[in-house]
PDB file of C-alpha atoms in Angstrom:
ATOM      1  CA  MET E   4     -60.500  17.666  55.254  1.00  0.00           C
ATOM      2  CA  SER E   5     -60.357  17.459  58.533  1.00  0.00           C
ATOM      3  CA  ARG E   6     -58.859  14.725  60.541  1.00  0.00           C
ATOM      4  CA  PRO E   7     -60.671  12.792  63.026  1.00  0.00           C
ATOM      5  CA  LYS E   8     -58.974  13.259  65.888  1.00  0.00           C
ATOM      6  CA  ASP E   9     -58.785   8.804  66.604  1.00  0.00           C
ATOM      7  CA  GLU E  10     -56.941   8.938  63.044  1.00  0.00           C
ATOM      8  CA  PRO E  11     -53.244   8.203  63.011  1.00  0.00           C
ATOM      9  CA  ASP E  12     -51.094  11.199  61.866  1.00  0.00           C
ATOM     10  CA  ASP E  13     -49.562  10.236  59.229  1.00  0.00           C
ATOM     11  CA  LEU E  14     -45.731  12.004  59.641  1.00  0.00           C
ATOM     12  CA  ALA E  15     -46.201  11.377  63.653  1.00  0.00           C
ATOM     13  CA  VAL E  16     -46.396   7.110  62.079  1.00  0.00           C
ATOM     14  CA  ALA E  17     -43.533   7.371  59.650  1.00  0.00           C
ATOM     15  CA  ARG E  18     -40.855   9.377  61.902  1.00  0.00           C
ATOM     16  CA  ARG E  19     -41.769   6.440  64.557  1.00  0.00           C
ATOM     17  CA  VAL E  20     -40.872   4.005  61.744  1.00  0.00           C
ATOM     18  CA  LEU E  21     -37.890   5.242  61.209  1.00  0.00           C
ATOM     19  CA  ALA E  22     -36.922   6.243  63.994  1.00  0.00           C
ATOM     20  CA  LEU E  23     -36.882   2.137  65.252  1.00  0.00           C
ATOM     21  CA  GLN E  24     -35.039   1.527  61.377  1.00  0.00           C
ATOM     22  CA  ALA E  25     -32.172   4.083  62.906  1.00  0.00           C
ATOM     23  CA  GLU E  26     -32.224   2.343  66.058  1.00  0.00           C
ATOM     24  CA  GLY E  27     -32.067  -1.152  64.475  1.00  0.00           C
ATOM     25  CA  LEU E  28     -28.858   0.166  62.154  1.00  0.00           C
ATOM     26  CA  LYS E  29     -27.210   2.187  65.694  1.00  0.00           C
ATOM     27  CA  ALA E  30     -27.905  -1.331  66.937  1.00  0.00           C
ATOM     28  CA  LEU E  31     -26.504  -3.557  64.177  1.00  0.00           C
ATOM     29  CA  GLY E  32     -23.225  -1.232  63.613  1.00  0.00           C
ATOM     30  CA  GLU E  33     -22.290  -1.725  67.241  1.00  0.00           C
ATOM     31  CA  SER E  34     -23.141  -5.616  66.794  1.00  0.00           C
ATOM     32  CA  LEU E  35     -20.561  -5.895  64.305  1.00  0.00           C
ATOM     33  CA  ASP E  36     -17.536  -8.410  64.712  1.00  0.00           C
ATOM     34  CA  ALA E  37     -14.848 -10.989  63.474  1.00  0.00           C
ATOM     35  CA  ALA E  38     -17.810 -13.026  61.971  1.00  0.00           C
ATOM     36  CA  PHE E  39     -18.300 -10.052  59.403  1.00  0.00           C
ATOM     37  CA  SER E  40     -14.456 -10.414  58.250  1.00  0.00           C
ATOM     38  CA  ARG E  41     -15.140 -14.052  58.247  1.00  0.00           C
ATOM     39  CA  ALA E  42     -17.657 -13.192  55.988  1.00  0.00           C
ATOM     40  CA  VAL E  43     -16.127 -11.362  53.790  1.00  0.00           C
ATOM     41  CA  GLU E  44     -13.208 -13.562  53.316  1.00  0.00           C
ATOM     42  CA  THR E  45     -14.747 -16.861  52.639  1.00  0.00           C
ATOM     43  CA  ILE E  46     -16.520 -14.980  49.653  1.00  0.00           C
ATOM     44  CA  LEU E  47     -13.215 -13.854  48.480  1.00  0.00           C
ATOM     45  CA  ASN E  48     -11.458 -16.812  48.916  1.00  0.00           C
ATOM     46  CA  ALA E  49     -14.195 -18.709  46.409  1.00  0.00           C
ATOM     47  CA  GLN E  50     -13.885 -19.777  43.321  1.00  0.00           C
ATOM     48  CA  GLY E  51     -17.406 -19.789  42.184  1.00  0.00           C
ATOM     49  CA  ARG E  52     -20.534 -17.804  42.936  1.00  0.00           C
ATOM     50  CA  VAL E  53     -22.621 -16.168  45.821  1.00  0.00           C
ATOM     51  CA  ILE E  54     -25.853 -17.969  46.362  1.00  0.00           C
ATOM     52  CA  CYS E  55     -28.047 -16.040  47.778  1.00  0.00           C
ATOM     53  CA  ALA E  56     -31.924 -17.736  49.497  1.00  0.00           C
ATOM     54  CA  GLY E  57     -34.413 -16.844  51.253  1.00  0.00           C
ATOM     55  CA  ILE E  58     -38.664 -17.081  51.184  1.00  0.00           C
ATOM     56  CA  GLY E  59     -41.366 -14.218  51.764  1.00  0.00           C
ATOM     57  CA  LYS E  60     -39.433 -11.119  52.508  1.00  0.00           C
ATOM     58  CA  SER E  61     -36.198 -12.635  53.170  1.00  0.00           C
ATOM     59  CA  GLY E  62     -36.649 -13.797  49.849  1.00  0.00           C
ATOM     60  CA  HIS E  63     -37.186 -10.475  48.610  1.00  0.00           C
ATOM     61  CA  VAL E  64     -33.722  -9.003  50.500  1.00  0.00           C
ATOM     62  CA  ALA E  65     -31.656 -11.852  49.565  1.00  0.00           C
ATOM     63  CA  ARG E  66     -32.607 -10.969  45.871  1.00  0.00           C
ATOM     64  CA  LYS E  67     -31.434  -7.427  46.400  1.00  0.00           C
ATOM     65  CA  VAL E  68     -28.182  -7.957  47.537  1.00  0.00           C
ATOM     66  CA  ALA E  69     -27.458 -10.791  44.738  1.00  0.00           C
ATOM     67  CA  ALA E  70     -28.322  -8.074  42.225  1.00  0.00           C
ATOM     68  CA  THR E  71     -26.293  -5.854  44.623  1.00  0.00           C
ATOM     69  CA  LEU E  72     -22.935  -8.257  45.073  1.00  0.00           C
ATOM     70  CA  ALA E  73     -23.256  -9.069  40.882  1.00  0.00           C
ATOM     71  CA  SER E  74     -23.201  -5.694  40.124  1.00  0.00           C
ATOM     72  CA  THR E  75     -19.814  -4.183  42.141  1.00  0.00           C
ATOM     73  CA  GLY E  76     -18.237  -7.165  40.930  1.00  0.00           C
ATOM     74  CA  THR E  77     -18.836 -10.223  43.404  1.00  0.00           C
ATOM     75  CA  PRO E  78     -20.258 -12.881  40.747  1.00  0.00           C
ATOM     76  CA  ALA E  79     -23.852 -13.453  42.534  1.00  0.00           C
ATOM     77  CA  TYR E  80     -27.004 -15.070  41.970  1.00  0.00           C
ATOM     78  CA  PHE E  81     -30.828 -16.114  43.607  1.00  0.00           C
ATOM     79  CA  VAL E  82     -32.054 -18.954  43.904  1.00  0.00           C
ATOM     80  CA  HIS E  83     -35.601 -19.981  45.401  1.00  0.00           C
ATOM     81  CA  PRO E  84     -35.284 -21.947  48.232  1.00  0.00           C
ATOM     82  CA  SER E  85     -37.923 -24.133  47.093  1.00  0.00           C
ATOM     83  CA  GLU E  86     -37.432 -24.494  43.561  1.00  0.00           C
ATOM     84  CA  ALA E  87     -33.841 -25.674  44.882  1.00  0.00           C
ATOM     85  CA  SER E  88     -35.798 -28.622  46.149  1.00  0.00           C
ATOM     86  CA  HIS E  89     -36.893 -29.570  42.918  1.00  0.00           C
ATOM     87  CA  GLY E  90     -33.948 -29.729  40.386  1.00  0.00           C
ATOM     88  CA  ASP E  91     -32.585 -25.528  40.893  1.00  0.00           C
ATOM     89  CA  LEU E  92     -30.321 -27.687  43.093  1.00  0.00           C
ATOM     90  CA  GLY E  93     -28.084 -28.701  40.463  1.00  0.00           C
ATOM     91  CA  MET E  94     -27.338 -25.148  40.283  1.00  0.00           C
ATOM     92  CA  ILE E  95     -24.999 -24.364  42.748  1.00  0.00           C
ATOM     93  CA  ALA E  96     -21.481 -26.100  42.265  1.00  0.00           C
ATOM     94  CA  ARG E  97     -18.600 -26.861  44.561  1.00  0.00           C
ATOM     95  CA  GLY E  98     -16.824 -23.771  44.378  1.00  0.00           C
ATOM     96  CA  ASP E  99     -19.925 -21.495  45.288  1.00  0.00           C
ATOM     97  CA  VAL E 100     -21.449 -19.574  48.558  1.00  0.00           C
ATOM     98  CA  VAL E 101     -24.521 -20.392  49.806  1.00  0.00           C
ATOM     99  CA  LEU E 102     -26.221 -17.143  51.887  1.00  0.00           C
ATOM    100  CA  ALA E 103     -29.188 -17.773  53.262  1.00  0.00           C
ATOM    101  CA  LEU E 104     -31.356 -15.476  54.839  1.00  0.00           C
ATOM    102  CA  SER E 105     -34.086 -15.823  57.994  1.00  0.00           C
ATOM    103  CA  LYS E 106     -35.293 -13.800  60.921  1.00  0.00           C
ATOM    104  CA  SER E 107     -36.422 -16.796  62.631  1.00  0.00           C
ATOM    105  CA  GLY E 108     -33.302 -19.505  61.025  1.00  0.00           C
ATOM    106  CA  GLU E 109     -35.899 -21.896  61.134  1.00  0.00           C
ATOM    107  CA  THR E 110     -37.510 -21.533  57.856  1.00  0.00           C
ATOM    108  CA  SER E 111     -38.949 -24.481  56.567  1.00  0.00           C
ATOM    109  CA  GLU E 112     -38.027 -24.104  52.913  1.00  0.00           C
ATOM    110  CA  LEU E 113     -34.453 -23.602  54.015  1.00  0.00           C
ATOM    111  CA  SER E 114     -33.565 -27.439  54.542  1.00  0.00           C
ATOM    112  CA  ASP E 115     -32.761 -29.108  51.853  1.00  0.00           C
ATOM    113  CA  LEU E 116     -30.285 -26.464  50.656  1.00  0.00           C
ATOM    114  CA  ILE E 117     -28.880 -26.161  53.220  1.00  0.00           C
ATOM    115  CA  HIS E 118     -28.293 -30.190  54.103  1.00  0.00           C
ATOM    116  CA  TYR E 119     -27.052 -30.048  50.264  1.00  0.00           C
ATOM    117  CA  ALA E 120     -24.244 -27.074  50.858  1.00  0.00           C
ATOM    118  CA  ARG E 121     -23.351 -29.612  53.984  1.00  0.00           C
ATOM    119  CA  ARG E 122     -23.232 -32.680  52.185  1.00  0.00           C
ATOM    120  CA  PHE E 123     -21.183 -31.140  49.770  1.00  0.00           C
ATOM    121  CA  ALA E 124     -19.006 -28.971  51.660  1.00  0.00           C
ATOM    122  CA  ILE E 125     -20.195 -26.047  50.218  1.00  0.00           C
ATOM    123  CA  PRO E 126     -19.470 -22.783  52.206  1.00  0.00           C
ATOM    124  CA  LEU E 127     -23.072 -21.670  53.868  1.00  0.00           C
ATOM    125  CA  LEU E 128     -23.527 -17.667  55.328  1.00  0.00           C
ATOM    126  CA  ALA E 129     -26.433 -16.564  57.050  1.00  0.00           C
ATOM    127  CA  ILE E 130     -28.206 -14.299  57.804  1.00  0.00           C
ATOM    128  CA  THR E 131     -30.221 -13.865  61.186  1.00  0.00           C
ATOM    129  CA  ALA E 132     -31.533 -12.801  64.227  1.00  0.00           C
ATOM    130  CA  ALA E 133     -31.101 -16.363  65.693  1.00  0.00           C
ATOM    131  CA  ALA E 134     -27.277 -17.583  66.364  1.00  0.00           C
ATOM    132  CA  ASP E 135     -28.539 -20.999  68.138  1.00  0.00           C
ATOM    133  CA  SER E 136     -31.872 -21.680  64.948  1.00  0.00           C
ATOM    134  CA  THR E 137     -31.387 -24.246  62.826  1.00  0.00           C
ATOM    135  CA  LEU E 138     -29.683 -22.706  60.100  1.00  0.00           C
ATOM    136  CA  GLY E 139     -27.305 -20.207  62.820  1.00  0.00           C
ATOM    137  CA  ARG E 140     -25.708 -23.473  63.805  1.00  0.00           C
ATOM    138  CA  ALA E 141     -25.121 -25.833  60.422  1.00  0.00           C
ATOM    139  CA  SER E 142     -23.840 -22.806  59.399  1.00  0.00           C
ATOM    140  CA  ASP E 143     -19.887 -21.981  58.888  1.00  0.00           C
ATOM    141  CA  VAL E 144     -20.189 -18.038  59.643  1.00  0.00           C
ATOM    142  CA  ALA E 145     -23.847 -16.724  60.789  1.00  0.00           C
ATOM    143  CA  LEU E 146     -24.120 -12.866  61.027  1.00  0.00           C
ATOM    144  CA  VAL E 147     -26.923 -12.001  63.312  1.00  0.00           C
ATOM    145  CA  ILE E 148     -28.791  -8.707  63.542  1.00  0.00           C
ATOM    146  CA  PRO E 149     -29.755  -7.393  66.654  1.00  0.00           C
ATOM    147  CA  PRO E 150     -32.808  -8.032  68.108  1.00  0.00           C
ATOM    148  CA  ALA E 151     -34.730  -5.658  66.335  1.00  0.00           C
ATOM    149  CA  VAL E 152     -38.798  -3.989  67.376  1.00  0.00           C
ATOM    150  CA  GLU E 153     -40.517  -4.273  63.992  1.00  0.00           C
ATOM    151  CA  ALA E 154     -42.629  -1.056  62.891  1.00  0.00           C
ATOM    152  CA  CYS E 155     -46.339  -2.247  63.277  1.00  0.00           C
ATOM    153  CA  ALA E 156     -46.173  -3.893  66.639  1.00  0.00           C
ATOM    154  CA  GLU E 157     -49.503  -5.253  66.578  1.00  0.00           C
ATOM    155  CA  THR E 158     -48.844  -7.494  63.387  1.00  0.00           C
ATOM    156  CA  GLN E 159     -45.279  -8.238  63.735  1.00  0.00           C
ATOM    157  CA  ALA E 160     -44.845  -7.800  59.524  1.00  0.00           C
ATOM    158  CA  PRO E 161     -41.206  -7.950  58.740  1.00  0.00           C
ATOM    159  CA  THR E 162     -39.949  -4.199  58.670  1.00  0.00           C
ATOM    160  CA  THR E 163     -36.796  -3.047  60.813  1.00  0.00           C
ATOM    161  CA  SER E 164     -35.387  -6.550  60.546  1.00  0.00           C
ATOM    162  CA  THR E 165     -35.647  -6.234  56.701  1.00  0.00           C
ATOM    163  CA  THR E 166     -34.156  -3.259  56.717  1.00  0.00           C
ATOM    164  CA  LEU E 167     -31.031  -4.427  58.891  1.00  0.00           C
ATOM    165  CA  MET E 168     -30.630  -7.826  56.890  1.00  0.00           C
ATOM    166  CA  MET E 169     -30.432  -5.531  53.613  1.00  0.00           C
ATOM    167  CA  ALA E 170     -27.459  -2.528  55.154  1.00  0.00           C
ATOM    168  CA  LEU E 171     -26.040  -5.682  55.971  1.00  0.00           C
ATOM    169  CA  GLY E 172     -26.043  -7.400  52.792  1.00  0.00           C
ATOM    170  CA  ASP E 173     -24.816  -3.501  51.353  1.00  0.00           C
ATOM    171  CA  ALA E 174     -21.987  -3.831  53.835  1.00  0.00           C
ATOM    172  CA  LEU E 175     -20.189  -6.739  52.856  1.00  0.00           C
ATOM    173  CA  ALA E 176     -21.114  -5.927  49.125  1.00  0.00           C
ATOM    174  CA  VAL E 177     -19.139  -2.916  49.771  1.00  0.00           C
ATOM    175  CA  ALA E 178     -16.403  -4.672  52.040  1.00  0.00           C
ATOM    176  CA  LEU E 179     -16.059  -7.052  49.344  1.00  0.00           C
ATOM    177  CA  LEU E 180     -16.117  -4.184  46.040  1.00  0.00           C
ATOM    178  CA  GLU E 181     -12.958  -2.773  48.382  1.00  0.00           C
ATOM    179  CA  ARG E 182     -11.170  -5.378  49.336  1.00  0.00           C
ATOM    180  CA  ARG E 183     -10.857  -6.325  45.302  1.00  0.00           C
ATOM    181  CA  GLY E 184     -10.125  -2.792  44.588  1.00  0.00           C
ATOM    182  CA  PHE E 185     -13.188  -2.430  42.102  1.00  0.00           C
ATOM    183  CA  LYS E 186     -13.187   0.907  40.920  1.00  0.00           C
ATOM    184  CA  ALA E 187     -15.216   3.548  37.907  1.00  0.00           C
ATOM    185  CA  ASP E 188     -13.765   1.359  34.907  1.00  0.00           C
ATOM    186  CA  SER E 189     -15.274  -1.687  36.607  1.00  0.00           C
ATOM    187  CA  PHE E 190     -18.293  -0.511  37.627  1.00  0.00           C
ATOM    188  CA  SER E 191     -19.048   1.068  33.961  1.00  0.00           C
ATOM    189  CA  VAL E 192     -18.565  -2.787  32.627  1.00  0.00           C
ATOM    190  CA  LEU E 193     -21.005  -3.767  34.300  1.00  0.00           C
ATOM    191  CA  HIS E 194     -23.779  -0.890  34.552  1.00  0.00           C
ATOM    192  CA  PRO E 195     -24.006   0.468  30.474  1.00  0.00           C
ATOM    193  CA  GLY E 196     -27.246   1.774  30.583  1.00  0.00           C
ATOM    194  CA  GLY E 197     -28.988   4.405  32.529  1.00  0.00           C
ATOM    195  CA  ARG E 198     -28.419   7.635  34.605  1.00  0.00           C
ATOM    196  CA  LEU E 199     -24.730   5.496  36.181  1.00  0.00           C
ATOM    197  CA  GLY E 200     -23.591   3.940  32.844  1.00  0.00           C
ATOM    198  CA  ALA E 201     -24.115   7.718  31.575  1.00  0.00           C
ATOM    199  CA  MET E 202     -22.291   9.033  34.755  1.00  0.00           C
ATOM    200  CA  LEU E 203     -19.327   6.161  34.246  1.00  0.00           C
ATOM    201  CA  LEU E 204     -18.505   7.158  30.698  1.00  0.00           C
ATOM    202  CA  ARG E 205     -15.250   8.672  30.036  1.00  0.00           C
ATOM    203  CA  VAL E 206     -14.460  11.273  27.614  1.00  0.00           C
ATOM    204  CA  SER E 207     -12.680   8.973  25.486  1.00  0.00           C
ATOM    205  CA  ASP E 208     -16.154   7.440  24.849  1.00  0.00           C
ATOM    206  CA  LEU E 209     -17.793  10.216  23.258  1.00  0.00           C
ATOM    207  CA  MET E 210     -15.179  12.275  21.466  1.00  0.00           C
ATOM    208  CA  HIS E 211     -15.082  13.017  17.921  1.00  0.00           C
ATOM    209  CA  GLY E 212     -11.844  13.072  16.220  1.00  0.00           C
ATOM    210  CA  GLY E 213     -10.382  12.042  13.104  1.00  0.00           C
ATOM    211  CA  GLU E 214     -11.466  14.078  10.108  1.00  0.00           C
ATOM    212  CA  ALA E 215     -14.267  15.679  12.196  1.00  0.00           C
ATOM    213  CA  LEU E 216     -11.509  17.363  14.591  1.00  0.00           C
ATOM    214  CA  PRO E 217     -11.767  21.485  13.874  1.00  0.00           C
ATOM    215  CA  LEU E 218      -8.195  22.177  13.942  1.00  0.00           C
ATOM    216  CA  VAL E 219      -5.744  25.080  12.282  1.00  0.00           C
ATOM    217  CA  ARG E 220      -2.022  25.807  12.412  1.00  0.00           C
ATOM    218  CA  THR E 221      -0.656  28.761  13.918  1.00  0.00           C
ATOM    219  CA  GLY E 222      -0.026  31.384  11.724  1.00  0.00           C
ATOM    220  CA  ALA E 223      -2.956  30.475  10.046  1.00  0.00           C
ATOM    221  CA  ARG E 224      -4.892  33.517   8.332  1.00  0.00           C
ATOM    222  CA  LEU E 225      -8.349  34.091  10.484  1.00  0.00           C
ATOM    223  CA  GLY E 226     -10.360  33.523   7.793  1.00  0.00           C
ATOM    224  CA  GLU E 227      -9.442  29.737   7.080  1.00  0.00           C
ATOM    225  CA  GLY E 228     -10.146  29.339  10.967  1.00  0.00           C
ATOM    226  CA  LEU E 229     -13.754  30.622  10.779  1.00  0.00           C
ATOM    227  CA  ALA E 230     -14.183  28.460   7.316  1.00  0.00           C
ATOM    228  CA  THR E 231     -12.970  25.621   9.939  1.00  0.00           C
ATOM    229  CA  ILE E 232     -15.391  27.113  12.781  1.00  0.00           C
ATOM    230  CA  SER E 233     -18.714  26.872  10.293  1.00  0.00           C
ATOM    231  CA  ALA E 234     -17.411  23.591   7.825  1.00  0.00           C
ATOM    232  CA  LYS E 235     -16.692  21.524  11.054  1.00  0.00           C
ATOM    233  CA  GLY E 236     -19.715  22.734  13.284  1.00  0.00           C
ATOM    234  CA  PHE E 237     -18.018  22.360  16.795  1.00  0.00           C
ATOM    235  CA  GLY E 238     -19.120  26.334  16.847  1.00  0.00           C
ATOM    236  CA  CYS E 239     -15.161  26.570  17.715  1.00  0.00           C
ATOM    237  CA  VAL E 240     -11.843  26.018  15.815  1.00  0.00           C
ATOM    238  CA  GLY E 241      -8.394  24.695  18.189  1.00  0.00           C
ATOM    239  CA  VAL E 242      -5.061  26.043  17.124  1.00  0.00           C
ATOM    240  CA  VAL E 243      -1.504  24.046  17.073  1.00  0.00           C
ATOM    241  CA  ASP E 244       1.854  24.525  16.827  1.00  0.00           C
ATOM    242  CA  GLY E 245       4.357  22.827  14.194  1.00  0.00           C
ATOM    243  CA  ALA E 246       4.213  20.197  16.714  1.00  0.00           C
ATOM    244  CA  GLY E 247       0.875  19.288  16.906  1.00  0.00           C
ATOM    245  CA  ARG E 248       0.188  20.666  20.411  1.00  0.00           C
ATOM    246  CA  LEU E 249      -2.863  22.811  21.094  1.00  0.00           C
ATOM    247  CA  VAL E 250      -2.248  26.506  21.870  1.00  0.00           C
ATOM    248  CA  GLY E 251      -5.416  27.595  21.663  1.00  0.00           C
ATOM    249  CA  VAL E 252      -9.057  28.029  20.519  1.00  0.00           C
ATOM    250  CA  ILE E 253     -10.901  30.606  19.017  1.00  0.00           C
ATOM    251  CA  THR E 254     -14.748  30.088  19.408  1.00  0.00           C
ATOM    252  CA  ASP E 255     -17.213  31.337  17.571  1.00  0.00           C
ATOM    253  CA  GLY E 256     -18.827  34.308  20.370  1.00  0.00           C
ATOM    254  CA  ASP E 257     -14.553  35.249  20.681  1.00  0.00           C
ATOM    255  CA  VAL E 258     -14.673  36.396  17.217  1.00  0.00           C
ATOM    256  CA  ARG E 259     -18.043  38.318  18.081  1.00  0.00           C
ATOM    257  CA  ARG E 260     -16.554  39.649  20.805  1.00  0.00           C
ATOM    258  CA  LEU E 261     -13.773  40.434  18.971  1.00  0.00           C
ATOM    259  CA  LEU E 262     -15.312  42.752  16.176  1.00  0.00           C
ATOM    260  CA  THR E 263     -17.594  44.133  18.171  1.00  0.00           C
ATOM    261  CA  ALA E 264     -15.122  45.619  20.260  1.00  0.00           C
ATOM    262  CA  GLY E 265     -13.342  46.759  16.936  1.00  0.00           C
ATOM    263  CA  ALA E 266     -10.775  44.752  16.842  1.00  0.00           C
ATOM    264  CA  ARG E 267      -9.403  43.620  13.621  1.00  0.00           C
ATOM    265  CA  PRO E 268      -7.052  40.004  13.691  1.00  0.00           C
ATOM    266  CA  GLU E 269      -5.898  39.185  10.686  1.00  0.00           C
ATOM    267  CA  THR E 270      -4.502  35.519  11.868  1.00  0.00           C
ATOM    268  CA  VAL E 271      -5.475  32.765  14.818  1.00  0.00           C
ATOM    269  CA  ASP E 272      -2.690  33.775  16.760  1.00  0.00           C
ATOM    270  CA  GLU E 273      -4.383  36.993  17.236  1.00  0.00           C
ATOM    271  CA  ALA E 274      -7.461  36.083  18.055  1.00  0.00           C
ATOM    272  CA  MET E 275      -7.630  32.990  19.705  1.00  0.00           C
ATOM    273  CA  THR E 276      -6.964  32.141  23.620  1.00  0.00           C
ATOM    274  CA  ARG E 277      -3.840  30.769  24.407  1.00  0.00           C
ATOM    275  CA  ALA E 278      -3.723  27.462  26.724  1.00  0.00           C
ATOM    276  CA  PRO E 279      -7.484  26.620  26.692  1.00  0.00           C
ATOM    277  CA  VAL E 280      -9.375  24.030  29.184  1.00  0.00           C
ATOM    278  CA  ALA E 281      -9.202  20.437  27.797  1.00  0.00           C
ATOM    279  CA  ALA E 282      -9.502  17.398  29.231  1.00  0.00           C
ATOM    280  CA  PRO E 283      -7.601  14.046  29.028  1.00  0.00           C
ATOM    281  CA  PRO E 284      -9.165  11.105  27.038  1.00  0.00           C
ATOM    282  CA  ASP E 285      -9.647   9.089  30.173  1.00  0.00           C
ATOM    283  CA  ALA E 286     -11.107  11.838  32.250  1.00  0.00           C
ATOM    284  CA  LEU E 287     -15.075  11.130  33.588  1.00  0.00           C
ATOM    285  CA  ALA E 288     -17.748  12.295  31.635  1.00  0.00           C
ATOM    286  CA  ALA E 289     -19.204  14.144  34.049  1.00  0.00           C
ATOM    287  CA  SER E 290     -16.099  15.540  35.185  1.00  0.00           C
ATOM    288  CA  ALA E 291     -16.372  17.393  31.573  1.00  0.00           C
ATOM    289  CA  LEU E 292     -19.880  18.334  32.145  1.00  0.00           C
ATOM    290  CA  ARG E 293     -18.637  20.015  35.241  1.00  0.00           C
ATOM    291  CA  LEU E 294     -15.846  21.733  34.019  1.00  0.00           C
ATOM    292  CA  MET E 295     -18.109  22.850  30.635  1.00  0.00           C
ATOM    293  CA  ASN E 296     -20.032  24.707  33.030  1.00  0.00           C
ATOM    294  CA  ALA E 297     -17.812  25.945  35.682  1.00  0.00           C
ATOM    295  CA  ARG E 298     -16.079  27.578  32.313  1.00  0.00           C
ATOM    296  CA  LYS E 299     -19.480  28.601  30.476  1.00  0.00           C
ATOM    297  CA  ILE E 300     -17.859  27.138  27.804  1.00  0.00           C
ATOM    298  CA  THR E 301     -20.031  24.796  25.406  1.00  0.00           C
ATOM    299  CA  GLN E 302     -17.045  22.599  23.722  1.00  0.00           C
ATOM    300  CA  ILE E 303     -13.933  21.227  25.163  1.00  0.00           C
ATOM    301  CA  PHE E 304     -10.589  19.748  23.558  1.00  0.00           C
ATOM    302  CA  VAL E 305      -9.371  15.678  24.726  1.00  0.00           C
ATOM    303  CA  VAL E 306      -5.862  16.235  24.672  1.00  0.00           C
ATOM    304  CA  GLU E 307      -3.229  13.705  25.019  1.00  0.00           C
ATOM    305  CA  ASN E 308       0.692  14.115  25.394  1.00  0.00           C
ATOM    306  CA  GLY E 309      -0.496  18.383  24.521  1.00  0.00           C
ATOM    307  CA  ALA E 310      -2.387  16.894  20.885  1.00  0.00           C
ATOM    308  CA  PRO E 311      -5.628  16.850  20.405  1.00  0.00           C
ATOM    309  CA  VAL E 312      -7.069  14.051  19.908  1.00  0.00           C
ATOM    310  CA  GLY E 313     -10.417  14.732  20.334  1.00  0.00           C
ATOM    311  CA  ILE E 314     -13.423  17.601  20.771  1.00  0.00           C
ATOM    312  CA  VAL E 315     -16.592  16.860  22.774  1.00  0.00           C
ATOM    313  CA  HIS E 316     -19.878  19.281  22.453  1.00  0.00           C
ATOM    314  CA  MET E 317     -22.053  19.759  25.322  1.00  0.00           C
ATOM    315  CA  HIS E 318     -24.775  17.973  22.969  1.00  0.00           C
ATOM    316  CA  ASP E 319     -23.091  15.011  23.084  1.00  0.00           C
ATOM    317  CA  LEU E 320     -22.794  15.078  26.690  1.00  0.00           C
ATOM    318  CA  LEU E 321     -26.471  15.344  27.361  1.00  0.00           C
ATOM    319  CA  ARG E 322     -27.827  13.132  24.937  1.00  0.00           C
ATOM    320  CA  ALA E 323     -25.947  10.528  26.837  1.00  0.00           C
ATOM    321  CA  GLY E 324     -27.655  11.211  29.764  1.00  0.00           C
ATOM    322  CA  LEU E 325     -26.100  13.478  31.881  1.00  0.00           C
ATOM    323  CA  ARG E 326     -27.153  16.765  33.502  1.00  0.00           C
TER     324      ARG E 326
END
């Protein structure tokens, strides 16, 4: 279908929008000053939570900022300014920090929230484009976004400005995350489901241990090793020495290759692959998967202080949502 000559080119519009937002983000990065560090310190010193608030598009951004903060170790939630005026101010307590978002800084619905924060000495942080606005002047710390050209000049619908607000919220969350020393272990506790949760699972979360382990001692007859492979169902058997250390592994593929080559090993020692690939219990499951793919193996023993404490099969990782 041909496009009329006077119809805007979709790709050109998209590129213009993205270019404007990229320019805005660059200007935001260059405009950051000590106020950002003061905002981080204010939140770090708070005993309570970060209450994010905003109206309209700023409200949607505030919800997202609250969610990002909460998921990265900074307790936070969103309060709708209108609901705050009708009872939800009671959710805000001493020890909390209010983070209010408003491009103009003159959003009337924020008035009660601002007065409440001032009355009870609750720190008030602002993200606004107008430092000299009502919100900017009332705040303890004002994070000011630079002048931004909205993507739709005709309607001035919030586009670039909301992108800058959201990026500033992300910057706060990551700065707080790093100051708190928030690691993958902490992140996985807050993200037990979905792909993020799967990526942060530890090998110990998925391994089979105890009686499920396919193990034989060095010196055992190969027939015993084959029987263990069949009984345990992992397609392999680990060989341990007298001290219980893992010294070798035999897979069903190894056995087929030996027989095809005409070899007739009598003991597991003659058939095993020595110094096998293994993973510690605290290794990320995603790392184990990468290692298994790189070595073209479908199972891996989990070893602690040289002794096998578990085994993980490729199927365990796939069922957990890793790819």
